[in-house]
Coordinates of N, CA and C in Angstrom, one line a residue:
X1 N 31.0 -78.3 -9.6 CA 31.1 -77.3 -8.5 C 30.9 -75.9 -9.1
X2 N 30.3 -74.8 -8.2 CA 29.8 -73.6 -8.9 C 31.6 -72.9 -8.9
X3 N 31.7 -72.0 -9.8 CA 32.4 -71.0 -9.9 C 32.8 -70.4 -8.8
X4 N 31.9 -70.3 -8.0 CA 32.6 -69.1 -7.1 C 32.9 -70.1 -5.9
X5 N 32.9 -71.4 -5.9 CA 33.8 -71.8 -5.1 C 35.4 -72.2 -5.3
X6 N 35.7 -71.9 -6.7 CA 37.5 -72.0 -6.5 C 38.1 -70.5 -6.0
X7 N 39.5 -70.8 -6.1 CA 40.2 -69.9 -5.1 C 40.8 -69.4 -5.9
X8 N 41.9 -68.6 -5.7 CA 42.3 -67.7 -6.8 C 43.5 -68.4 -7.4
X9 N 43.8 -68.5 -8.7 CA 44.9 -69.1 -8.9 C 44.3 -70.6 -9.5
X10 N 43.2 -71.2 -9.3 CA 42.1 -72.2 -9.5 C 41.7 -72.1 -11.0
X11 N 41.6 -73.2 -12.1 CA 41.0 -73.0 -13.0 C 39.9 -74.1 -13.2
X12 N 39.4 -74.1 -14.4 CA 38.7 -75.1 -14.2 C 37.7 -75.1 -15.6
X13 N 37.4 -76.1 -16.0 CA 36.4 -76.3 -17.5 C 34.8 -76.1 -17.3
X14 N 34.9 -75.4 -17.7 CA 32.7 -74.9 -17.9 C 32.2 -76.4 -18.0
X15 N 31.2 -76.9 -16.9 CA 30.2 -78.1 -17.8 C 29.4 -77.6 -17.7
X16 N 28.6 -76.5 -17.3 CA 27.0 -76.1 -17.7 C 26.8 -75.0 -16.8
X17 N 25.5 -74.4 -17.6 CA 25.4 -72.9 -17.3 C 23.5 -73.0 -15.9
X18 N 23.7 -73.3 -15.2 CA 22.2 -73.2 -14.6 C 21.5 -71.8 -14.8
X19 N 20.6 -71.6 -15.1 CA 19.2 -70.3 -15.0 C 18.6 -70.4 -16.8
X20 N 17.9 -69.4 -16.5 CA 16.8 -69.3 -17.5 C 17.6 -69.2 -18.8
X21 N 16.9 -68.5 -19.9 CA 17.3 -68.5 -21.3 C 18.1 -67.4 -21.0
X22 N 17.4 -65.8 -20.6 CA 18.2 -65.1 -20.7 C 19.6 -64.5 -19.9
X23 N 19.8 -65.7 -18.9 CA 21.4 -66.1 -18.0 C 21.9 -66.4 -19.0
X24 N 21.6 -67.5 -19.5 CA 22.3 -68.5 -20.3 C 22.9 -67.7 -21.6
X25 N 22.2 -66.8 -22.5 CA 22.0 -66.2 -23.1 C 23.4 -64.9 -22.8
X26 N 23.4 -64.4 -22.0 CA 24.0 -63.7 -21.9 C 25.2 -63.9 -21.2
X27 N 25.7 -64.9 -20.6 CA 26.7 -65.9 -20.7 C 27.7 -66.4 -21.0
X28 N 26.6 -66.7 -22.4 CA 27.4 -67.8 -24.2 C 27.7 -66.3 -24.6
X29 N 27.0 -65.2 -24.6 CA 28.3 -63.5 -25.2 C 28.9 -63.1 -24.4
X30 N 29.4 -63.4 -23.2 CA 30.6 -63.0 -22.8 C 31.5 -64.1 -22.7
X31 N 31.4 -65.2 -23.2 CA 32.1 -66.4 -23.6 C 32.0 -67.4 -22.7
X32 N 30.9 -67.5 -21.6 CA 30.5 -68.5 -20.6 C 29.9 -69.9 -21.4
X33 N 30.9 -70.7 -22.4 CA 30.2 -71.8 -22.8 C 30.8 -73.0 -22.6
X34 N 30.2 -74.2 -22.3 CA 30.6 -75.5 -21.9 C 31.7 -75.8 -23.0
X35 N 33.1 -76.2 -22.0 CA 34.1 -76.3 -22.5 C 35.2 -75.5 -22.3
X36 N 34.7 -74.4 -22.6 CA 36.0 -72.9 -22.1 C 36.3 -73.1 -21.0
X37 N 37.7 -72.6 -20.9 CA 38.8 -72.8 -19.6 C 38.4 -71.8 -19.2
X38 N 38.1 -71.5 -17.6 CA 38.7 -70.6 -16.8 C 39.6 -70.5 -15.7
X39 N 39.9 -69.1 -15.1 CA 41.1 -69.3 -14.2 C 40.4 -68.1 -13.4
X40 N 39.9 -68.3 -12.0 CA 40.2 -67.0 -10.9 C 41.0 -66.7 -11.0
X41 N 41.2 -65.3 -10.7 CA 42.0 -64.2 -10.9 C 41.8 -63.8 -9.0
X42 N 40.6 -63.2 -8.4 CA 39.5 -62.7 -7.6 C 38.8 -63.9 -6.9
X43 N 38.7 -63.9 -5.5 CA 37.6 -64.8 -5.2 C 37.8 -64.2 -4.1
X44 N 37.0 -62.7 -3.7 CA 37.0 -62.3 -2.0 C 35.6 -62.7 -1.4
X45 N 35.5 -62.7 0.0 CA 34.0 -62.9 0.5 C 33.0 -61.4 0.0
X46 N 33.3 -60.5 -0.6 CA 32.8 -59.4 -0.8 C 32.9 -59.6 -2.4
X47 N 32.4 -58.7 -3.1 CA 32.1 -57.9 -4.6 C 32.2 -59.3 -5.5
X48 N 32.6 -58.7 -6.7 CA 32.6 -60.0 -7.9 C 33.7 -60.4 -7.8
X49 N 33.7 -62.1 -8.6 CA 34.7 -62.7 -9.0 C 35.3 -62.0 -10.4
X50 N 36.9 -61.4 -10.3 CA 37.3 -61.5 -11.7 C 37.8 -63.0 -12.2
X51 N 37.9 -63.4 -13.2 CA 38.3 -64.5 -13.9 C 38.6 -64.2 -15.4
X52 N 39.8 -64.9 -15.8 CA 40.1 -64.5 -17.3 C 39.5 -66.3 -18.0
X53 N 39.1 -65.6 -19.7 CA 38.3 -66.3 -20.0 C 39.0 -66.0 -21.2
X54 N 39.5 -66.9 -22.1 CA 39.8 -66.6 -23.2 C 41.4 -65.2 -23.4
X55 N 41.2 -64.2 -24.1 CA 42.1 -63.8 -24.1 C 41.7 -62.3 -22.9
X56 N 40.9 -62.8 -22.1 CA 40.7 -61.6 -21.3 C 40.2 -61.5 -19.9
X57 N 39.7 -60.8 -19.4 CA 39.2 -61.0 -17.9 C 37.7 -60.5 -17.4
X58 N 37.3 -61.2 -16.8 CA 36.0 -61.0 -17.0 C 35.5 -61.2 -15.4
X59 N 34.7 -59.8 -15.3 CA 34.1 -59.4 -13.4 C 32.9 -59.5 -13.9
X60 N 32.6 -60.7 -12.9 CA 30.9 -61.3 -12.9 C 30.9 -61.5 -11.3
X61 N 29.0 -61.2 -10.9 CA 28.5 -61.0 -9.6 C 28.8 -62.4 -8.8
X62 N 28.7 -62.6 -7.8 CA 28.8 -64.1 -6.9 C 27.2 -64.7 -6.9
X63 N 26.8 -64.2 -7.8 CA 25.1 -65.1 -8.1 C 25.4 -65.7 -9.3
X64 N 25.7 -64.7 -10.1 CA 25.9 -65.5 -11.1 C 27.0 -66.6 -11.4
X65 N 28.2 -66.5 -10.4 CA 29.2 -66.8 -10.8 C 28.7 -68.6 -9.9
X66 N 27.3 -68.5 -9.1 CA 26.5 -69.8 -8.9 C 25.9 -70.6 -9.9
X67 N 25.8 -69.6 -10.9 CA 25.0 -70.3 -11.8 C 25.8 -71.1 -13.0
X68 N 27.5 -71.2 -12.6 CA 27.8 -71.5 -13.8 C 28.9 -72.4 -13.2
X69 N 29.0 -73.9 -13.1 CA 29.5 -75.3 -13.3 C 30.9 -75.3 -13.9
X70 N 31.6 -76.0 -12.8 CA 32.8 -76.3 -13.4 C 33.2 -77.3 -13.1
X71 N 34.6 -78.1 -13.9 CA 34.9 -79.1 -13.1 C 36.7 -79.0 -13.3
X72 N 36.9 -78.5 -12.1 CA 38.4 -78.2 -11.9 C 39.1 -78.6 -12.3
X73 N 40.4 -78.0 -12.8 CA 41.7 -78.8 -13.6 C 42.8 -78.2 -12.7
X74 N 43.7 -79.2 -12.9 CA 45.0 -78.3 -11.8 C 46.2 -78.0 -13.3

């Protein structure tokens, strides 16, 4: 399921990044890589999703936040 369909409080394991090289690319440096945990923080019908990723939090657009595969953990 994409990212920006969990809800806030929702985490869930990266399986894959959809778009070109340079999505993907830029991504894998802000630590978007198959495997890493995330957790919504943010999930309004308006602006970005925040989500923390590692030891931090990270505000990505609701396009991008399509392009990037998860598979939920409770």
């Amino acid at each position: 399921m994409p990212l920006g369909l969990l809800a806030p409080g929702q985490g869930g394991l990266i399986k894959d990044i959809i778009g070109g090289r340079h999505v993907r690319c830029r991504l894998t440096e802000l630590g978007f890589i198959p495997g890493a945990k995330v957790r919504v923080w943010q999930n309004q019908p308006w602006g970005p999703l925040i989500v923390s990723l590692g030891d931090g939090r990270v505000a990505i657009g609701r396009g991008v936040a399509q392009k990037i595969l998860v598979e939920e953990t409770r």
